[in-house]
Every structure is written in C-alpha cells, then in structure tokens.
Amino acid sequence: MEISTLAIYHCLAFVWYFFVTYSITHLRAEERPSEVFLYGGQWKYLTVLNLVLQAVFYGVSFLADVLRLIKKLRCAKCLISSRDLLFSVLAFPVSTFVSISFWTLYTYNRELVYPKSLDGVIPLWLNHAMHTAVLPFALLEILALPHRYPAKKKGLILLGFVAFLYISWVLWIYSVTGEWVYPLFALFSPFGLAAFFAGSLAIIISFYNFGEFLNRMIWGKSEFCL
C-alpha cells in the first residue's frame, strides 16, 4: 500500500478499536451482571485487554505513517520498530488466540466463557467486534505491509513473559475473590489448570509462528523500507 493509504487504514482501525474499547468499558452500571463485573472489572478479561492492545498498536502504526509522510524518518524508524515488535509478539498471536479459542469454547459450551446472561447486556455487534473482527483485522495487517520479526528467542521470551503476567493476574483475582475469571477454570484440578495454561501457551506460540510464516510467505525476507 501507499503510505497515505496505510495512514488512512491505520487511523480508521485505531478509531474503531478505541470506539469498541470505549463501548465495552462504558456499559451502564445498572446493566452489568454482578457476577461478571466483580474485582478487576472488565480488565480481567483477555478480550478487553486485547482491544486496548490493538488500539495501541494501530495508534503507533498511524503515528509511524504520519512521520513517514512528513519525512521525519529518524523518529519514524523508531516507531516502526515498536510497531513491528507489538504486532509480531502480541497483536497478531493474541487476537488470533482470542478469536479462535473464544468461538471454539462458545460452540462447545458458551456458559464456560460467555454466559447467556450477557446477551441482554452486550449487543451482538459488540460481541462480534471483540471476538470475531479481531482476526480479519490481524490478517489484513499482514497483507497490508511486511513486518520485521525479532529473533525467535527474544520474541518467544517476550510473549511468554506477557502470558505469565496475565496468568498471574487471573490467579491473583481468584485469590482475592474466590471466583475464576472464566467459569471454565472451575472445572479443573490444580494440575489440570496448570496443564490448561501450558496448553494455551503452546497454542498462542503456534499462532506467533504462524504469523511469522505468513509474513515470510507473503513478503519474503525483504526489509521494510522507509
């Protein structure tokens, strides 16, 4: 894509994710089921955290495009490095994991991840914005322009560290409230839960590798030029 087209696309994507994040975080208090919005509020859900992540990523991407348009290449180069790191390590694997894991579990037993009580609170369009649209957005980003991936070891360490932080957040919430973020977790023994977390990490790592594979297949090993 031309830089100006990329700038428009990234700006629209940023506005979209900002709007979706605003919409989910500003549900009227009287409409919120008490069992869902306890300690940690919406910020305990990976889906909502992913919305913030995507908004940050597209915001950084838009700023990088603008700096390239006005020929501030030194600043643009720094932002492009941050953009590529965000996309490769977090934005693509997390959004892919959120979409595929949610709809897989929803199809199996929706009560494990998205209780029916939420249907009267969260509009259908917002559900799809959070759990469906994130995947085509991620794929479109790969098609739109190449991204530099970090060294494999560095990328996996960063991804593993972020996964560890989220798992720690989930366990902390349970220790404080005695309630799991997702009803699914209550079905597991401690060993089973550890195995589930390990399996989820393995899946998200596979999505990281898949994103790198797609990027290489589409763009080869060519460097992104300013």
PDB file of C-alpha atoms in Angstrom:
ATOM      1  CA  MET A   1       0.000   0.000   0.000  1.00  0.00           C
ATOM      2  CA  GLU A   2       0.982   3.620  -0.445  1.00  0.00           C
ATOM      3  CA  ILE A   3       1.984   5.384   2.771  1.00  0.00           C
ATOM      4  CA  SER A   4      -1.035   7.687   2.601  1.00  0.00           C
ATOM      5  CA  THR A   5      -3.381   4.705   2.184  1.00  0.00           C
ATOM      6  CA  LEU A   6      -1.708   2.934   5.094  1.00  0.00           C
ATOM      7  CA  ALA A   7      -2.118   6.048   7.223  1.00  0.00           C
ATOM      8  CA  ILE A   8      -5.854   6.189   6.488  1.00  0.00           C
ATOM      9  CA  TYR A   9      -6.266   2.466   7.184  1.00  0.00           C
ATOM     10  CA  HIS A  10      -4.330   2.570  10.452  1.00  0.00           C
ATOM     11  CA  CYS A  11      -6.202   5.688  11.556  1.00  0.00           C
ATOM     12  CA  LEU A  12      -9.588   4.061  10.884  1.00  0.00           C
ATOM     13  CA  ALA A  13      -8.510   0.861  12.646  1.00  0.00           C
ATOM     14  CA  PHE A  14      -7.348   2.883  15.664  1.00  0.00           C
ATOM     15  CA  VAL A  15     -10.647   4.786  15.807  1.00  0.00           C
ATOM     16  CA  TRP A  16     -12.566   1.509  15.525  1.00  0.00           C
ATOM     17  CA  TYR A  17     -10.706  -0.170  18.378  1.00  0.00           C
ATOM     18  CA  PHE A  18     -10.925   2.951  20.511  1.00  0.00           C
ATOM     19  CA  PHE A  19     -14.691   3.034  19.931  1.00  0.00           C
ATOM     20  CA  VAL A  20     -15.114  -0.680  20.745  1.00  0.00           C
ATOM     21  CA  THR A  21     -12.990  -0.359  23.891  1.00  0.00           C
ATOM     22  CA  TYR A  22     -14.978   2.690  24.972  1.00  0.00           C
ATOM     23  CA  SER A  23     -18.246   0.855  24.309  1.00  0.00           C
ATOM     24  CA  ILE A  24     -17.383  -2.187  26.431  1.00  0.00           C
ATOM     25  CA  THR A  25     -15.883  -0.181  29.282  1.00  0.00           C
ATOM     26  CA  HIS A  26     -18.808   2.249  29.473  1.00  0.00           C
ATOM     27  CA  LEU A  27     -21.702  -0.133  29.773  1.00  0.00           C
ATOM     28  CA  ARG A  28     -24.214   1.367  32.158  1.00  0.00           C
ATOM     29  CA  ALA A  29     -23.538   0.188  35.697  1.00  0.00           C
ATOM     30  CA  GLU A  30     -27.119  -0.947  36.258  1.00  0.00           C
ATOM     31  CA  GLU A  31     -26.861  -3.301  33.256  1.00  0.00           C
ATOM     32  CA  ARG A  32     -23.774  -5.123  34.453  1.00  0.00           C
ATOM     33  CA  PRO A  33     -24.316  -8.602  35.912  1.00  0.00           C
ATOM     34  CA  SER A  34     -22.693  -8.577  39.343  1.00  0.00           C
ATOM     35  CA  GLU A  35     -21.080 -11.978  38.819  1.00  0.00           C
ATOM     36  CA  VAL A  36     -19.250 -10.727  35.738  1.00  0.00           C
ATOM     37  CA  PHE A  37     -18.028  -7.293  36.774  1.00  0.00           C
ATOM     38  CA  LEU A  38     -16.544  -8.030  40.166  1.00  0.00           C
ATOM     39  CA  TYR A  39     -12.957  -7.355  41.267  1.00  0.00           C
ATOM     40  CA  GLY A  40     -10.858  -6.209  38.312  1.00  0.00           C
ATOM     41  CA  GLY A  41     -13.861  -5.131  36.266  1.00  0.00           C
ATOM     42  CA  GLN A  42     -13.540  -5.689  32.538  1.00  0.00           C
ATOM     43  CA  TRP A  43      -9.752  -5.526  32.847  1.00  0.00           C
ATOM     44  CA  LYS A  44      -9.571  -9.160  33.939  1.00  0.00           C
ATOM     45  CA  TYR A  45     -10.757 -10.393  30.534  1.00  0.00           C
ATOM     46  CA  LEU A  46      -8.189 -11.136  27.853  1.00  0.00           C
ATOM     47  CA  THR A  47     -10.708  -9.973  25.246  1.00  0.00           C
ATOM     48  CA  VAL A  48     -10.835  -6.441  26.681  1.00  0.00           C
ATOM     49  CA  LEU A  49      -7.084  -6.267  27.231  1.00  0.00           C
ATOM     50  CA  ASN A  50      -6.659  -7.308  23.603  1.00  0.00           C
ATOM     51  CA  LEU A  51      -8.852  -4.401  22.484  1.00  0.00           C
ATOM     52  CA  VAL A  52      -6.544  -1.993  24.298  1.00  0.00           C
ATOM     53  CA  LEU A  53      -3.514  -3.733  22.789  1.00  0.00           C
ATOM     54  CA  GLN A  54      -4.938  -3.396  19.272  1.00  0.00           C
ATOM     55  CA  ALA A  55      -5.778   0.277  19.826  1.00  0.00           C
ATOM     56  CA  VAL A  56      -2.215   0.948  20.984  1.00  0.00           C
ATOM     57  CA  PHE A  57      -0.763  -0.971  18.043  1.00  0.00           C
ATOM     58  CA  TYR A  58      -2.823   0.863  15.429  1.00  0.00           C
ATOM     59  CA  GLY A  59      -2.152   4.179  17.144  1.00  0.00           C
ATOM     60  CA  VAL A  60       1.607   3.567  16.930  1.00  0.00           C
ATOM     61  CA  SER A  61       1.222   2.431  13.306  1.00  0.00           C
ATOM     62  CA  PHE A  62      -0.684   5.592  12.391  1.00  0.00           C
ATOM     63  CA  LEU A  63       1.928   7.835  14.015  1.00  0.00           C
ATOM     64  CA  ALA A  64       4.687   5.992  12.141  1.00  0.00           C
ATOM     65  CA  ASP A  65       2.820   6.538   8.863  1.00  0.00           C
ATOM     66  CA  VAL A  66       2.367  10.247   9.586  1.00  0.00           C
ATOM     67  CA  LEU A  67       6.058  10.679  10.402  1.00  0.00           C
ATOM     68  CA  ARG A  68       6.987   8.956   7.157  1.00  0.00           C
ATOM     69  CA  LEU A  69       4.655  11.270   5.238  1.00  0.00           C
ATOM     70  CA  ILE A  70       6.268  14.373   6.725  1.00  0.00           C
ATOM     71  CA  LYS A  71       9.770  12.920   6.233  1.00  0.00           C
ATOM     72  CA  LYS A  72      10.658  12.602   9.922  1.00  0.00           C
ATOM     73  CA  LEU A  73      12.438   9.369   9.087  1.00  0.00           C
ATOM     74  CA  ARG A  74      14.564   9.010  12.215  1.00  0.00           C
ATOM     75  CA  CYS A  75      11.532   9.174  14.507  1.00  0.00           C
ATOM     76  CA  ALA A  76       9.537   7.019  12.092  1.00  0.00           C
ATOM     77  CA  LYS A  77      12.198   4.305  12.174  1.00  0.00           C
ATOM     78  CA  CYS A  78      11.923   4.076  15.970  1.00  0.00           C
ATOM     79  CA  LEU A  79       8.132   3.839  15.834  1.00  0.00           C
ATOM     80  CA  ILE A  80       8.262   1.259  13.046  1.00  0.00           C
ATOM     81  CA  SER A  81      10.479  -0.946  15.209  1.00  0.00           C
ATOM     82  CA  SER A  82       7.985  -0.620  18.073  1.00  0.00           C
ATOM     83  CA  ARG A  83       5.075  -1.284  15.707  1.00  0.00           C
ATOM     84  CA  ASP A  84       6.654  -4.436  14.308  1.00  0.00           C
ATOM     85  CA  LEU A  85       7.525  -5.743  17.772  1.00  0.00           C
ATOM     86  CA  LEU A  86       3.982  -5.098  19.026  1.00  0.00           C
ATOM     87  CA  PHE A  87       2.414  -6.786  16.034  1.00  0.00           C
ATOM     88  CA  SER A  88       4.649  -9.841  15.822  1.00  0.00           C
ATOM     89  CA  VAL A  89       4.872 -10.680  19.523  1.00  0.00           C
ATOM     90  CA  LEU A  90       1.451  -9.582  20.767  1.00  0.00           C
ATOM     91  CA  ALA A  91      -1.116  -8.083  18.381  1.00  0.00           C
ATOM     92  CA  PHE A  92      -1.280 -10.966  15.908  1.00  0.00           C
ATOM     93  CA  PRO A  93      -0.947 -14.008  18.227  1.00  0.00           C
ATOM     94  CA  VAL A  94      -3.214 -12.597  20.947  1.00  0.00           C
ATOM     95  CA  SER A  95      -6.008 -11.508  18.597  1.00  0.00           C
ATOM     96  CA  THR A  96      -5.863 -14.863  16.797  1.00  0.00           C
ATOM     97  CA  PHE A  97      -5.931 -16.725  20.116  1.00  0.00           C
ATOM     98  CA  VAL A  98      -8.837 -14.641  21.420  1.00  0.00           C
ATOM     99  CA  SER A  99     -10.976 -15.206  18.331  1.00  0.00           C
ATOM    100  CA  ILE A 100     -10.314 -18.912  17.763  1.00  0.00           C
ATOM    101  CA  SER A 101     -10.340 -20.013  21.423  1.00  0.00           C
ATOM    102  CA  PHE A 102     -13.489 -17.995  22.200  1.00  0.00           C
ATOM    103  CA  TRP A 103     -15.567 -19.365  19.343  1.00  0.00           C
ATOM    104  CA  THR A 104     -14.289 -22.902  19.896  1.00  0.00           C
ATOM    105  CA  LEU A 105     -15.346 -22.845  23.554  1.00  0.00           C
ATOM    106  CA  TYR A 106     -18.527 -20.909  22.769  1.00  0.00           C
ATOM    107  CA  THR A 107     -19.551 -23.615  20.294  1.00  0.00           C
ATOM    108  CA  TYR A 108     -18.779 -26.363  22.810  1.00  0.00           C
ATOM    109  CA  ASN A 109     -20.476 -24.718  25.818  1.00  0.00           C
ATOM    110  CA  ARG A 110     -20.970 -20.973  25.841  1.00  0.00           C
ATOM    111  CA  GLU A 111     -21.569 -20.881  29.611  1.00  0.00           C
ATOM    112  CA  LEU A 112     -17.879 -21.634  30.109  1.00  0.00           C
ATOM    113  CA  VAL A 113     -16.749 -18.368  28.546  1.00  0.00           C
ATOM    114  CA  TYR A 114     -19.738 -16.140  27.728  1.00  0.00           C
ATOM    115  CA  PRO A 115     -22.797 -16.792  29.922  1.00  0.00           C
ATOM    116  CA  LYS A 116     -26.186 -16.291  28.298  1.00  0.00           C
ATOM    117  CA  SER A 117     -26.895 -13.532  30.819  1.00  0.00           C
ATOM    118  CA  LEU A 118     -24.519 -11.328  28.805  1.00  0.00           C
ATOM    119  CA  ASP A 119     -26.801 -11.364  25.762  1.00  0.00           C
ATOM    120  CA  GLY A 120     -29.013  -8.744  27.376  1.00  0.00           C
ATOM    121  CA  VAL A 121     -26.032  -6.588  28.310  1.00  0.00           C
ATOM    122  CA  ILE A 122     -23.574  -6.759  25.417  1.00  0.00           C
ATOM    123  CA  PRO A 123     -25.090  -6.170  21.945  1.00  0.00           C
ATOM    124  CA  LEU A 124     -24.459  -8.799  19.275  1.00  0.00           C
ATOM    125  CA  TRP A 125     -22.402  -6.371  17.192  1.00  0.00           C
ATOM    126  CA  LEU A 126     -20.133  -5.680  20.154  1.00  0.00           C
ATOM    127  CA  ASN A 127     -19.616  -9.377  20.800  1.00  0.00           C
ATOM    128  CA  HIS A 128     -18.504  -9.856  17.189  1.00  0.00           C
ATOM    129  CA  ALA A 129     -16.371  -6.717  17.331  1.00  0.00           C
ATOM    130  CA  MET A 130     -14.491  -8.148  20.309  1.00  0.00           C
ATOM    131  CA  HIS A 131     -14.270 -11.791  19.278  1.00  0.00           C
ATOM    132  CA  THR A 132     -14.701 -12.028  15.509  1.00  0.00           C
ATOM    133  CA  ALA A 133     -13.433  -8.888  13.773  1.00  0.00           C
ATOM    134  CA  VAL A 134     -10.076  -9.006  15.561  1.00  0.00           C
ATOM    135  CA  LEU A 135      -8.942 -11.946  13.401  1.00  0.00           C
ATOM    136  CA  PRO A 136      -9.574 -10.457   9.917  1.00  0.00           C
ATOM    137  CA  PHE A 137      -8.017  -7.195  11.117  1.00  0.00           C
ATOM    138  CA  ALA A 138      -4.857  -9.099  12.086  1.00  0.00           C
ATOM    139  CA  LEU A 139      -4.757 -10.954   8.765  1.00  0.00           C
ATOM    140  CA  LEU A 140      -5.355  -7.737   6.817  1.00  0.00           C
ATOM    141  CA  GLU A 141      -2.408  -6.132   8.602  1.00  0.00           C
ATOM    142  CA  ILE A 142      -0.125  -8.916   7.394  1.00  0.00           C
ATOM    143  CA  LEU A 143      -1.407  -8.448   3.845  1.00  0.00           C
ATOM    144  CA  ALA A 144      -1.061  -4.657   4.016  1.00  0.00           C
ATOM    145  CA  LEU A 145       2.673  -4.431   4.720  1.00  0.00           C
ATOM    146  CA  PRO A 146       5.670  -6.508   5.860  1.00  0.00           C
ATOM    147  CA  HIS A 147       6.754  -6.588   9.495  1.00  0.00           C
ATOM    148  CA  ARG A 148      10.177  -7.330  10.896  1.00  0.00           C
ATOM    149  CA  TYR A 149      10.038 -10.195  13.370  1.00  0.00           C
ATOM    150  CA  PRO A 150      12.524 -10.246  16.271  1.00  0.00           C
ATOM    151  CA  ALA A 151      14.947 -13.117  16.843  1.00  0.00           C
ATOM    152  CA  LYS A 152      12.903 -16.200  17.692  1.00  0.00           C
ATOM    153  CA  LYS A 153      14.273 -16.484  21.229  1.00  0.00           C
ATOM    154  CA  LYS A 154      13.588 -12.824  22.006  1.00  0.00           C
ATOM    155  CA  GLY A 155      10.070 -12.982  20.568  1.00  0.00           C
ATOM    156  CA  LEU A 156       9.102 -16.105  22.498  1.00  0.00           C
ATOM    157  CA  ILE A 157      10.580 -14.784  25.757  1.00  0.00           C
ATOM    158  CA  LEU A 158       8.548 -11.569  25.432  1.00  0.00           C
ATOM    159  CA  LEU A 159       5.388 -13.474  24.563  1.00  0.00           C
ATOM    160  CA  GLY A 160       5.931 -15.914  27.440  1.00  0.00           C
ATOM    161  CA  PHE A 161       6.513 -13.049  29.868  1.00  0.00           C
ATOM    162  CA  VAL A 162       3.259 -11.330  28.879  1.00  0.00           C
ATOM    163  CA  ALA A 163       1.399 -14.653  29.181  1.00  0.00           C
ATOM    164  CA  PHE A 164       2.917 -15.132  32.650  1.00  0.00           C
ATOM    165  CA  LEU A 165       1.717 -11.658  33.686  1.00  0.00           C
ATOM    166  CA  TYR A 166      -1.841 -12.388  32.577  1.00  0.00           C
ATOM    167  CA  ILE A 167      -1.934 -15.806  34.270  1.00  0.00           C
ATOM    168  CA  SER A 168      -0.611 -14.179  37.449  1.00  0.00           C
ATOM    169  CA  TRP A 169      -3.395 -11.563  37.199  1.00  0.00           C
ATOM    170  CA  VAL A 170      -6.010 -14.326  36.828  1.00  0.00           C
ATOM    171  CA  LEU A 171      -4.655 -16.231  39.836  1.00  0.00           C
ATOM    172  CA  TRP A 172      -4.468 -13.049  41.908  1.00  0.00           C
ATOM    173  CA  ILE A 173      -8.123 -12.272  41.195  1.00  0.00           C
ATOM    174  CA  TYR A 174      -9.072 -15.798  42.272  1.00  0.00           C
ATOM    175  CA  SER A 175      -7.050 -15.468  45.484  1.00  0.00           C
ATOM    176  CA  VAL A 176      -8.863 -12.219  46.328  1.00  0.00           C
ATOM    177  CA  THR A 177     -12.420 -13.082  45.269  1.00  0.00           C
ATOM    178  CA  GLY A 178     -12.559 -16.877  45.267  1.00  0.00           C
ATOM    179  CA  GLU A 179     -14.102 -16.617  41.780  1.00  0.00           C
ATOM    180  CA  TRP A 180     -12.461 -17.531  38.499  1.00  0.00           C
ATOM    181  CA  VAL A 181     -12.332 -15.014  35.674  1.00  0.00           C
ATOM    182  CA  TYR A 182     -13.831 -17.659  33.379  1.00  0.00           C
ATOM    183  CA  PRO A 183     -16.213 -20.368  34.679  1.00  0.00           C
ATOM    184  CA  LEU A 184     -14.209 -22.866  32.630  1.00  0.00           C
ATOM    185  CA  PHE A 185     -11.331 -22.744  35.123  1.00  0.00           C
ATOM    186  CA  ALA A 186     -13.523 -24.058  37.944  1.00  0.00           C
ATOM    187  CA  LEU A 187     -13.748 -27.416  36.151  1.00  0.00           C
ATOM    188  CA  PHE A 188     -10.039 -28.143  36.559  1.00  0.00           C
ATOM    189  CA  SER A 189      -7.957 -29.511  39.406  1.00  0.00           C
ATOM    190  CA  PRO A 190      -4.790 -27.515  40.178  1.00  0.00           C
ATOM    191  CA  PHE A 191      -2.779 -29.881  37.988  1.00  0.00           C
ATOM    192  CA  GLY A 192      -5.405 -29.739  35.240  1.00  0.00           C
ATOM    193  CA  LEU A 193      -5.428 -25.950  35.361  1.00  0.00           C
ATOM    194  CA  ALA A 194      -1.648 -25.845  35.062  1.00  0.00           C
ATOM    195  CA  ALA A 195      -1.881 -28.174  32.057  1.00  0.00           C
ATOM    196  CA  PHE A 196      -4.592 -25.967  30.540  1.00  0.00           C
ATOM    197  CA  PHE A 197      -2.452 -22.845  30.924  1.00  0.00           C
ATOM    198  CA  ALA A 198       0.549 -24.662  29.430  1.00  0.00           C
ATOM    199  CA  GLY A 199      -1.569 -25.875  26.512  1.00  0.00           C
ATOM    200  CA  SER A 200      -2.924 -22.369  25.926  1.00  0.00           C
ATOM    201  CA  LEU A 201       0.624 -21.003  25.904  1.00  0.00           C
ATOM    202  CA  ALA A 202       1.634 -23.646  23.364  1.00  0.00           C
ATOM    203  CA  ILE A 203      -1.311 -22.643  21.158  1.00  0.00           C
ATOM    204  CA  ILE A 204      -0.524 -18.937  21.296  1.00  0.00           C
ATOM    205  CA  ILE A 205       3.123 -19.705  20.464  1.00  0.00           C
ATOM    206  CA  SER A 206       1.887 -21.646  17.436  1.00  0.00           C
ATOM    207  CA  PHE A 207      -0.062 -18.547  16.370  1.00  0.00           C
ATOM    208  CA  TYR A 208       3.120 -16.490  16.773  1.00  0.00           C
ATOM    209  CA  ASN A 209       4.937 -18.924  14.477  1.00  0.00           C
ATOM    210  CA  PHE A 210       2.010 -18.899  12.051  1.00  0.00           C
ATOM    211  CA  GLY A 211       2.110 -15.116  11.821  1.00  0.00           C
ATOM    212  CA  GLU A 212       5.839 -15.209  11.138  1.00  0.00           C
ATOM    213  CA  PHE A 213       5.277 -17.878   8.484  1.00  0.00           C
ATOM    214  CA  LEU A 214       2.566 -15.834   6.733  1.00  0.00           C
ATOM    215  CA  ASN A 215       4.712 -12.706   6.837  1.00  0.00           C
ATOM    216  CA  ARG A 216       7.635 -14.579   5.267  1.00  0.00           C
ATOM    217  CA  MET A 217       5.471 -16.324   2.651  1.00  0.00           C
ATOM    218  CA  ILE A 218       3.829 -13.082   1.526  1.00  0.00           C
ATOM    219  CA  TRP A 219       6.761 -10.700   1.776  1.00  0.00           C
ATOM    220  CA  GLY A 220       9.814 -12.952   1.770  1.00  0.00           C
ATOM    221  CA  LYS A 221      12.806 -11.711   3.724  1.00  0.00           C
ATOM    222  CA  SER A 222      12.693  -8.229   2.263  1.00  0.00           C
ATOM    223  CA  GLU A 223      13.280  -5.377   4.664  1.00  0.00           C
ATOM    224  CA  PHE A 224      10.669  -2.713   5.222  1.00  0.00           C
ATOM    225  CA  CYS A 225      11.960   0.458   3.577  1.00  0.00           C
ATOM    226  CA  LEU A 226      11.294   3.967   4.832  1.00  0.00           C
TER     227      LEU A 226
END
